[in-house]
Amino acid sequence: YSPDLIRNFSIIAHIDHGKSTLADRLLELTGTIQKKKSGKNEQVLDKLKVERERGITVKAQTASMIHQHNGSGFLLNLIDTPGHVDFSWEVSRSLAACQGAVLLVDASQGVQAQSISVFHNAKERGLKIIPVLNKIDLPAAEPERIAEQMRATFGIDPSEILKISAKTGKGVQDVLDAIIERLPAPRGPKEAPLKAFLFDSFYDRYRGVISLINVQEGVLRKGDKIASYHTRKRYEVTDVGIMHPEEIPTQNLYPGQVGYIACNMKQSSEAHIGDTLYRVGSEVEPLAGFQPAKAMVFAGVFPVENSEFPKLEESINRLTLTDRSVTVQRESSAALGQGCRLGFLGTLHMDVFRQRLEDEYDSNVIITAPTVPYKIIFHDGREKLISNPTEFPETTDTAARVKEVQEPMVKATIIVPEEYVGELMELCFSHRADALEHRYLDAGAATASRIMINCLLPLSEIVTGFFDQLKSRSSGFASFDYEDAGYQSSDLAKMSFLLNAKPVDALALIVHRSAQEKVGRHWVKKLHQVIPRQLFEVPIQAAIGKKVIARETLKAMRADVTAGLYGGHYERKMKHLENQKESKRKMKRLGKVDLPQEAFFNLLSNK
Ligand code: GDP
Ligand code: MG
């Protein structure tokens, strides 16, 4: 295929607006996959089990198809992108290999928070956009009104908007034609030295690492000796081809083509996302790579059975081969034993990983409360990023050297029908929102209008439960997205939880002072519910430094030593109780609270 006959594109949309369904239709229409008789959505590109279960796309996938247009066969490379905010890094890397994007908007729901973020992401990369209204078969579809909304929000000319139903297939042919007619062909000379962009990789049990690449200049052939710009390691290309949608060997990849290569890389860590590959002996300037994924939510993961740690670690390592945006570090806790501290792109990412881990590892894991990376700034100008509350400066000695503590902020976008605006502004303010603004999305619309709210929020405020509350307080109608907004100084403290005056390291949290009572009471209550009674009374306390913020008392379990002792045995009874008291005092002095891992699991798994 000459580059003129190639189009690299991606479909971008808010979650549930029909990306996977449209991808299936495109693959069917071009004969790449068989049309299912059952009419059921197969969602070919959503390969992972969690993706099917949750109906979201996590890993970017790619597929090539061939489409006849005006007598020529065109090679269309669809690079699928994940739809959720947590995966915006994956979105960027998918888009880097494209020249254009199909922007899908649900004609019944209209522009949503992620429609806006994916649109800007694509625009920033200079991609040509094909606007498409989907689900026009729905009775609630309002294509005219939503087209106007797209004009107002994105500056898109309504006459350019295609109206389709990915479900019934209506209008999908027009999407294929528009991809060919409206999107530019990839540019890149065939004669130039090889320059290929590595944008994804996965591990194949038999052939080792398979990398997905986009050839930008020159030709890549089977048998070529190539090198990585990043590691300078050399490889021989043992297999090369396109994803159609499974791997089809082709011998060559030409400029503009997207495909896979196998080149006896042994470990996934050798395939650097954003790397440039070149032919040995003719080094080239690297392509502009992009920022590596930044973990923004951290949590400790521990086995329920201590002896199972090696098995857990092995499962984690296997999983991180397929999702390298997860960072892993060993961590040991006095309360929970050996575990790993994992870093995720966001909370959904964390949930998805947890589910994969439970499938893979086949037993329960304890995941500690999530924390975000805080920045500690010392008087001498040093800075330290901490991802574990146990690292928070505590003793007055270090505290004296701390100038300030900063926390990561995000710029949030919420889109919601007008009637829920008050409710959601309240939600934002109760999560320490700042610089809140709102505006109408549909100018002068007669029907119920939508409002866009923008504000700054601390990331820590949205990592637990924010999204669920947003949904429940708007009857499911609000959509939400956010982007990084840097660090801001904040009044934070470390909260410890003590059982019988002994702190439990794995439970420590970093809290904003304004919420310390609320947070302290909440966790102390939960602890009270899950900790089994001991033979002695156990005070459960939340403390900041030496100051106790909240407290509950777990009553002693009463061994029934007096059963069967009646009336005349009063003295014996008293003696028994005395003895019991004495032994309790002893145990209490020893202070060992028997805290089973199950209690932790119950504490931390139910939200
Ligand atoms: P994605 O999250 O963007 O990948 O969205 P999906 O393709 O998974 O679609 C989300 C839901 O919308 C699924 O239940 C689809 O069956 C449904 N859907 C997708 N396209 C259409 C359409 O054109 N009409 C109707 N009525 N439903 C659709
Ligand atoms: Mg999908």
XYZ file of C-alpha atoms and ligand atoms in Angstrom:
636
model
C 0.000 0.000 0.000
C 1.322 3.377 -0.923
C 0.782 5.930 1.844
C -1.893 7.596 -0.304
C -4.066 4.569 0.191
C -3.652 4.437 3.961
C -5.690 6.145 6.690
C -4.824 5.904 10.373
C -7.674 6.916 12.615
C -9.145 6.480 16.002
C -12.655 6.693 17.411
C -12.980 9.006 20.367
C -16.028 9.389 22.578
C -17.446 9.654 26.028
C -17.954 6.241 27.599
C -21.046 4.379 26.295
C -21.516 6.628 23.288
C -20.950 3.626 21.035
C -17.270 3.418 20.166
C -16.954 -0.354 20.424
C -20.232 -0.869 18.573
C -19.110 1.380 15.730
C -15.739 -0.404 15.593
C -17.548 -3.730 15.212
C -19.736 -2.324 12.419
C -16.718 -0.962 10.553
C -14.929 -4.304 10.826
C -18.034 -6.126 9.575
C -18.760 -3.738 6.745
C -15.222 -4.141 5.427
C -15.457 -7.927 5.748
C -12.701 -8.009 8.339
C -14.894 -9.979 10.682
C -18.032 -12.033 10.046
C -21.321 -10.434 10.836
C -22.839 -12.237 13.787
C -26.155 -13.865 13.014
C -27.353 -13.384 16.550
C -27.008 -9.665 16.032
C -25.253 -9.517 19.367
C -22.530 -7.014 19.918
C -19.279 -8.888 19.914
C -17.048 -5.910 20.650
C -14.064 -7.497 19.014
C -11.632 -4.918 20.259
C -12.548 -5.263 23.923
C -10.424 -8.311 24.481
C -9.876 -8.379 28.172
C -12.391 -10.050 30.405
C -12.783 -7.028 32.678
C -13.449 -4.883 29.662
C -16.267 -7.122 28.596
C -17.670 -7.323 32.083
C -17.536 -3.646 32.736
C -18.176 -2.600 29.182
C -15.178 -0.310 29.109
C -12.062 -0.302 27.021
C -8.882 -0.280 29.059
C -6.059 -1.133 26.699
C -5.799 0.508 23.352
C -6.123 -2.042 20.584
C -5.614 -1.770 16.914
C -7.098 -3.371 13.804
C -6.600 -2.924 10.089
C -9.276 -3.214 7.443
C -9.455 -2.906 3.711
C -12.152 -0.810 2.083
C -12.919 -0.336 -1.612
C -13.491 3.296 -2.544
C -13.709 4.688 -6.082
C -12.069 1.586 -7.467
C -9.098 1.513 -5.112
C -8.554 -0.598 -2.043
C -7.725 1.531 0.971
C -6.003 0.243 4.072
C -7.697 1.695 7.142
C -5.983 1.341 10.483
C -8.307 1.748 13.413
C -6.511 2.463 16.637
C -8.944 2.030 19.477
C -8.624 4.287 22.493
C -9.863 3.786 26.027
C -12.735 6.031 27.006
C -12.089 6.698 30.666
C -10.270 9.629 32.253
C -7.847 7.358 34.051
C -6.507 6.195 30.759
C -5.923 9.503 29.079
C -2.288 8.491 28.770
C -3.320 5.523 26.663
C -5.516 7.849 24.646
C -2.569 10.124 23.903
C -0.337 7.339 22.780
C -2.996 5.894 20.495
C -3.671 9.282 18.969
C 0.027 9.823 18.311
C -0.143 7.194 15.572
C -3.202 8.734 13.839
C -3.911 11.548 11.420
C -7.593 11.817 12.257
C -10.328 10.876 14.674
C -14.014 10.076 14.520
C -15.664 12.008 17.353
C -18.788 10.125 18.408
C -21.515 11.831 20.384
C -24.662 10.080 21.579
C -27.604 11.926 19.979
C -29.779 11.358 23.021
C -27.233 12.367 25.662
C -25.333 15.087 23.927
C -21.878 16.384 24.668
C -20.485 14.922 27.880
C -17.431 15.660 30.000
C -15.182 13.196 28.223
C -16.371 14.264 24.782
C -14.750 17.559 25.633
C -11.478 16.136 26.929
C -10.974 13.683 24.060
C -11.805 16.403 21.549
C -9.157 18.724 22.999
C -6.650 15.911 23.202
C -7.127 15.143 19.489
C -7.050 18.830 18.533
C -3.799 19.350 20.401
C -2.252 16.593 18.350
C -3.360 18.353 15.182
C -5.760 15.611 14.148
C -8.559 16.164 11.657
C -11.894 15.422 13.281
C -14.950 13.757 11.757
C -17.939 14.633 13.967
C -20.562 11.886 14.179
C -23.868 11.758 16.017
C -24.659 8.181 17.032
C -27.812 6.391 18.208
C -30.184 8.333 15.964
C -32.444 5.255 16.100
C -33.326 6.049 19.714
C -36.693 7.736 20.258
C -34.980 10.169 22.636
C -32.417 11.198 20.014
C -32.353 14.930 19.276
C -29.811 15.177 16.451
C -30.615 18.827 15.611
C -30.268 20.072 19.153
C -27.080 18.081 19.820
C -25.586 19.232 16.519
C -26.133 22.783 17.715
C -24.511 21.889 21.018
C -21.460 20.567 19.128
C -21.281 23.796 17.183
C -21.417 25.837 20.368
C -18.923 23.683 22.271
C -16.417 22.676 19.608
C -16.973 25.186 16.843
C -17.951 22.357 14.502
C -19.948 23.208 11.371
C -23.252 21.271 11.742
C -23.245 20.443 8.021
C -20.134 18.316 8.575
C -21.788 16.131 11.185
C -22.709 12.592 10.106
C -25.797 11.077 11.689
C -25.671 7.344 12.236
C -26.818 4.367 14.228
C -23.923 2.084 15.032
C -26.459 -0.400 16.303
C -28.502 -0.790 13.128
C -25.634 0.088 10.782
C -27.456 3.103 9.311
C -24.992 5.686 8.000
C -21.913 3.650 8.868
C -20.909 3.450 5.212
C -20.713 7.261 5.215
C -18.260 7.081 8.093
C -15.934 4.869 6.021
C -16.187 7.239 3.064
C -15.539 10.250 5.255
C -12.447 8.601 6.723
C -11.049 8.208 3.221
C -12.189 11.562 1.853
C -11.679 13.855 4.814
C -8.640 12.483 6.610
C -5.147 13.154 5.318
C -2.978 10.236 4.268
C 0.051 9.674 6.453
C 3.142 11.380 5.037
C 6.464 9.698 5.014
C 8.988 8.880 2.317
C 9.594 5.240 1.473
C 13.220 5.910 0.555
C 14.171 7.523 3.854
C 15.885 5.559 6.633
C 13.501 3.594 8.782
C 11.773 5.461 11.564
C 9.050 3.642 13.482
C 7.058 4.696 16.516
C 6.381 2.063 19.175
C 3.006 2.754 20.794
C 1.969 -0.437 22.514
C 3.163 -3.941 23.292
C 1.881 -7.181 24.697
C 3.403 -10.473 25.687
C 2.897 -13.657 23.740
C 3.766 -16.867 25.485
C 5.368 -18.398 22.405
C 6.996 -15.493 20.616
C 7.847 -13.172 23.463
C 7.126 -9.467 23.204
C 4.960 -8.273 20.325
C 5.138 -4.525 19.725
C 2.587 -2.408 17.931
C 4.278 0.163 15.794
C 3.552 2.901 13.329
C 6.099 3.190 10.525
C 6.595 6.887 9.865
C 9.433 6.818 7.350
C 11.166 4.103 5.372
C 10.137 0.480 5.090
C 10.335 -2.174 7.764
C 10.992 -5.696 6.468
C 11.117 -9.121 7.990
C 14.744 -9.963 8.732
C 15.753 -6.315 9.281
C 18.230 -5.561 12.024
C 16.740 -2.792 14.114
C 17.659 -0.924 17.256
C 15.806 0.923 19.979
C 16.657 4.585 20.353
C 15.858 4.391 24.037
C 17.932 1.363 25.063
C 20.290 1.052 22.063
C 19.591 -2.663 22.127
C 19.570 -4.439 18.760
C 17.075 -6.934 17.475
C 16.266 -8.920 14.373
C 12.711 -8.643 13.082
C 11.396 -12.213 13.056
C 7.796 -11.471 12.156
C 5.968 -8.439 10.855
C 2.365 -7.877 9.870
C -0.914 -6.124 10.433
C -3.727 -6.687 12.922
C -6.663 -7.749 10.764
C -8.014 -7.980 13.511
C -5.763 -10.877 14.542
C -2.133 -10.893 13.400
C -1.613 -11.428 9.674
C 2.039 -11.605 8.530
C 2.867 -9.257 5.636
C 6.675 -9.278 5.240
C 6.809 -5.465 5.096
C 5.339 -2.363 6.655
C 5.368 0.841 4.602
C 5.296 4.474 5.739
C 2.017 5.261 7.439
C 1.276 1.656 8.211
C 0.372 0.431 11.629
C 1.189 -3.143 12.512
C 2.972 -5.529 14.794
C 6.515 -6.800 14.963
C 8.136 -9.630 16.867
C 11.857 -9.247 17.304
C 12.969 -11.601 20.064
C 12.577 -9.066 22.825
C 12.545 -11.213 25.927
C 10.954 -8.852 28.400
C 8.128 -6.385 28.085
C 10.262 -3.823 29.861
C 12.432 -3.628 26.722
C 9.515 -2.288 24.688
C 9.394 1.372 25.675
C 6.151 3.072 24.783
C 7.007 6.175 22.753
C 10.356 4.734 21.625
C 11.725 5.172 18.115
C 13.013 2.130 16.237
C 15.599 2.517 13.447
C 17.670 0.299 11.211
C 21.099 -0.604 12.599
C 23.679 1.570 10.871
C 21.361 4.428 9.962
C 20.414 6.191 13.128
C 17.668 8.808 12.937
C 16.412 11.643 15.096
C 13.866 10.238 17.526
C 10.204 11.021 17.067
C 8.717 13.275 19.671
C 7.807 10.789 22.359
C 5.461 11.695 25.129
C 5.363 11.922 28.858
C 5.425 8.538 30.527
C 2.362 7.587 32.528
C 2.341 9.147 35.946
C 0.920 7.139 38.814
C -1.525 9.348 40.723
C -3.144 6.910 43.119
C -1.191 4.539 45.335
C -2.294 1.665 47.514
C -0.692 -1.225 49.345
C -1.697 -4.724 48.302
C -1.288 -7.602 50.737
C -2.284 -11.269 50.717
C -4.901 -12.321 53.249
C -2.608 -15.254 54.076
C 0.925 -14.058 54.783
C 2.500 -17.185 53.360
C 0.901 -16.435 50.002
C 3.024 -13.378 49.284
C 5.269 -15.037 46.665
C 2.206 -16.177 44.768
C 0.665 -12.703 44.976
C 3.847 -11.054 43.792
C 4.075 -13.406 40.861
C 0.506 -12.586 39.847
C 1.231 -8.868 40.111
C 4.310 -9.227 37.945
C 2.409 -11.159 35.325
C -0.317 -8.526 35.213
C 2.045 -5.595 34.962
C 3.413 -7.145 31.780
C 0.102 -6.371 30.126
C -0.414 -3.053 31.889
C 2.833 -1.273 32.357
C 1.260 1.910 33.591
C 1.070 0.232 37.017
C 4.147 0.869 39.169
C 5.241 -1.730 41.706
C 7.386 -1.522 44.826
C 7.741 -3.943 47.689
C 6.291 -2.770 50.965
C 6.258 -4.352 54.377
C 3.835 -3.503 57.119
C 3.944 -4.476 60.774
C 0.233 -5.210 60.671
C -0.110 -6.843 57.290
C 3.282 -8.395 56.615
C 4.900 -8.398 53.210
C 3.082 -6.764 50.327
C 3.500 -4.463 47.348
C 2.802 -0.781 46.924
C 1.184 -0.209 43.569
C 0.751 3.049 41.715
C -2.219 3.588 39.391
C -3.319 6.268 36.945
C -6.597 6.727 38.801
C -9.182 4.916 40.895
C -10.964 3.182 38.042
C -7.581 1.946 36.923
C -7.066 0.642 40.447
C -10.443 -1.116 40.489
C -9.806 -2.691 37.115
C -6.400 -3.906 38.268
C -7.835 -5.282 41.483
C -10.412 -7.225 39.554
C -7.811 -8.585 37.173
C -5.634 -9.492 40.128
C -8.454 -11.351 41.820
C -9.158 -13.268 38.594
C -5.512 -14.024 38.117
C -4.461 -14.722 41.693
C -7.616 -16.482 42.616
C -7.925 -15.365 46.220
C -8.672 -12.260 48.225
C -6.226 -9.433 48.517
C -6.213 -6.599 51.004
C -5.922 -3.210 49.368
C -5.211 -0.303 51.696
C -7.027 3.021 51.422
C -5.775 4.851 48.313
C -3.464 7.818 48.675
C -2.221 10.425 46.210
C 1.386 11.623 45.877
C 2.023 14.517 48.295
C 4.925 16.875 47.970
C 6.888 17.751 51.091
C 8.883 20.970 50.776
C 11.686 21.535 53.288
C 13.081 24.855 54.433
C 16.386 24.070 52.768
C 14.597 23.878 49.413
C 14.597 20.106 49.109
C 11.422 18.427 47.910
C 10.196 14.933 48.492
C 7.292 13.152 46.868
C 5.633 10.633 49.155
C 3.233 7.938 48.096
C 2.729 6.295 51.468
C 1.257 7.968 54.576
C 3.925 6.266 56.698
C 6.503 8.535 55.046
C 4.699 11.691 56.147
C 6.929 13.809 58.422
C 5.861 13.089 61.929
C 8.322 13.748 64.671
C 8.622 17.375 65.656
C 12.234 17.097 64.579
C 11.461 16.557 60.896
C 8.270 18.593 61.071
C 10.367 21.601 62.047
C 12.315 21.258 58.825
C 9.169 21.111 56.709
C 8.190 24.363 55.085
C 4.968 23.195 53.525
C 3.049 20.232 52.231
C 1.487 20.345 48.784
C -1.134 18.155 47.222
C -1.988 17.367 43.592
C -4.944 19.291 42.152
C -7.145 18.578 39.160
C -9.230 20.763 36.925
C -12.623 19.097 36.896
C -15.310 19.338 34.235
C -18.827 18.242 35.097
C -21.757 18.324 32.716
C -25.196 18.002 34.199
C -28.858 18.808 33.463
C -29.824 22.147 34.956
C -32.050 20.772 37.712
C -29.088 19.070 39.431
C -26.729 22.013 39.380
C -27.334 23.075 42.998
C -26.861 19.557 44.258
C -23.600 19.107 42.387
C -22.155 22.483 43.314
C -22.733 21.459 46.907
C -20.964 18.167 46.245
C -17.984 20.050 44.813
C -17.786 22.502 47.711
C -17.949 19.680 50.248
C -14.906 18.286 48.454
C -12.971 21.543 48.819
C -13.699 22.896 45.342
C -12.092 26.166 44.382
C -12.521 28.623 41.487
C -15.882 27.127 40.562
C -17.590 28.467 37.448
C -20.552 27.285 35.458
C -22.114 28.034 32.117
C -24.912 26.870 29.839
C -23.998 24.403 27.097
C -27.057 25.016 24.937
C -27.534 28.693 24.414
C -31.207 29.617 24.683
C -32.515 26.082 24.346
C -36.180 25.596 25.111
C -35.822 22.113 26.547
C -34.033 21.180 29.753
C -30.622 22.669 29.433
C -27.247 21.304 30.350
C -24.721 23.105 32.457
C -20.983 22.749 32.448
C -19.280 23.203 35.813
C -15.525 23.764 35.979
C -13.577 23.846 39.214
C -10.322 22.965 40.903
C -10.449 19.962 43.212
C -7.787 18.225 45.261
C -7.128 14.853 43.639
C -7.359 13.201 47.042
C -11.000 14.310 47.248
C -12.012 12.404 44.141
C -10.128 9.157 44.646
C -12.690 7.749 47.026
C -16.351 7.660 46.257
C -16.644 11.033 44.511
C -17.722 9.532 41.231
C -20.362 7.345 42.887
C -21.789 10.346 44.735
C -21.758 12.423 41.576
C -23.795 9.750 39.849
C -26.240 9.171 42.680
C -26.825 12.864 43.359
C -27.628 13.506 39.698
C -29.713 10.345 39.156
C -26.935 9.139 36.872
C -27.097 12.167 34.557
C -23.861 13.925 35.432
C -20.643 13.208 33.585
C -17.235 13.990 34.932
C -13.699 14.317 33.693
C -10.554 15.905 34.985
C -7.055 16.859 34.054
C -3.867 17.489 35.954
C -3.623 20.985 37.480
C -0.321 20.808 39.346
C 0.395 21.071 43.063
C -0.985 23.438 45.677
C -0.020 24.118 49.275
C -2.451 22.566 51.731
C -3.114 22.114 55.451
C -2.598 18.375 55.752
C -1.808 16.062 58.611
C -1.162 12.411 59.134
C -3.870 10.536 60.989
C -2.915 7.354 62.808
C -5.237 4.697 64.118
C -4.407 3.064 67.404
C -5.647 -0.182 68.814
C -4.973 -0.402 72.492
C -2.645 2.604 72.142
C -0.565 0.928 69.428
C -0.655 2.474 65.951
C -1.537 0.196 63.058
C 0.785 1.310 60.272
C -1.294 0.048 57.363
C -4.249 2.228 58.367
C -2.502 5.614 58.490
C -4.083 8.318 56.312
C -3.240 11.817 55.230
C -6.185 14.140 55.867
C -7.063 17.759 55.359
C -7.434 19.440 58.767
C -10.920 20.642 57.947
C -12.111 17.050 57.649
C -10.144 15.442 60.441
C -13.101 14.881 62.815
C -15.308 13.456 60.116
C -12.656 11.141 58.748
C -11.498 10.071 62.205
C -15.015 9.199 63.361
C -15.816 7.371 60.150
C -12.828 5.018 60.341
C -13.015 4.474 64.066
C -16.659 3.389 63.673
C -15.754 1.026 60.868
C -12.901 -0.442 62.857
C -15.257 -0.982 65.748
C -17.534 -2.996 63.493
C -14.930 -5.304 62.016
C -12.520 -6.027 64.839
C -13.490 -9.141 66.765
C -13.854 -8.701 70.495
C -10.829 -9.486 72.592
C -10.592 -10.836 76.141
C -9.941 -7.295 77.300
C -11.359 -3.911 76.474
C -9.718 -2.295 73.431
C -9.731 1.447 72.872
C -9.831 2.307 69.168
C -8.507 5.789 68.505
C -7.819 8.120 65.632
C -5.001 10.535 66.428
C -3.068 13.344 64.824
C 0.280 13.552 66.528
C -0.538 13.107 70.211
C -4.052 14.480 69.920
C -6.901 11.973 69.887
C -9.520 12.999 67.343
C -12.035 10.188 67.687
C -12.506 7.165 69.874
C -14.612 4.045 70.280
C -14.241 1.304 72.815
C -14.468 -2.319 71.890
C -16.021 -4.092 74.871
C -14.289 -7.141 76.229
C -15.509 -10.515 75.284
C -16.833 -12.095 78.461
C -15.775 -15.660 79.016
C -18.752 -17.045 80.813
C -16.961 -18.285 83.908
C -19.926 -17.696 86.185
C -22.375 -19.918 84.387
C -23.689 -22.523 86.738
C -22.754 -20.638 89.872
C -25.747 -19.695 91.928
C -26.773 -17.977 95.128
C -24.649 -19.462 97.856
C -21.647 -19.515 95.613
C -21.414 -15.753 95.684
C -17.900 -15.774 97.016
C -16.654 -18.193 94.400
C -18.325 -16.088 91.766
C -16.594 -12.960 92.949
C -13.305 -14.792 93.012
C -13.778 -15.982 89.472
C -14.520 -12.484 88.300
C -11.502 -11.208 90.175
C -9.309 -13.804 88.480
C -10.728 -12.916 85.131
C -10.099 -9.242 85.687
C -6.540 -9.956 86.664
C -5.810 -12.031 83.581
C -7.424 -9.351 81.421
C -5.214 -6.716 82.953
C -2.228 -8.857 82.125
C -3.260 -9.318 78.547
C -3.976 -5.689 78.213
C -0.517 -4.840 79.454
C 0.894 -7.154 76.843
C -1.380 -5.233 74.568
C -1.470 -7.664 71.740
C -4.688 -7.168 69.846
C -5.391 -10.112 67.679
C -6.301 -8.452 64.406
C -7.018 -11.050 61.771
C -6.305 -10.216 58.146
C -9.988 -10.882 57.468
C -10.840 -7.867 59.593
C -8.630 -5.730 57.362
C -10.165 -7.212 54.303
C -13.654 -6.387 55.571
C -12.572 -2.945 56.657
C -11.004 -1.973 53.379
C -13.056 -3.807 50.796
C -16.543 -2.513 51.583
C -16.770 1.126 50.708
P -18.401 2.558 24.182
O -18.323 2.641 25.677
O -18.255 3.908 23.566
O -17.490 1.539 23.590
O -19.908 2.142 23.859
P -20.487 0.755 23.380
O -20.191 0.496 21.963
O -20.091 -0.299 24.362
O -22.038 1.080 23.475
C -22.660 1.418 24.697
C -24.123 0.989 24.644
O -24.822 1.724 23.658
C -24.298 -0.473 24.279
O -25.346 -0.996 25.054
C -24.671 -0.439 22.808
O -25.448 -1.535 22.432
C -25.443 0.862 22.719
N -25.375 1.466 21.390
C -24.271 1.728 20.666
N -24.602 2.299 19.496
C -25.954 2.400 19.467
C -26.904 2.912 18.521
O -26.584 3.393 17.443
N -28.211 2.855 18.886
C -28.612 2.336 20.074
N -29.925 2.308 20.325
N -27.764 1.851 20.968
C -26.446 1.870 20.688
Mg -16.181 0.235 24.439
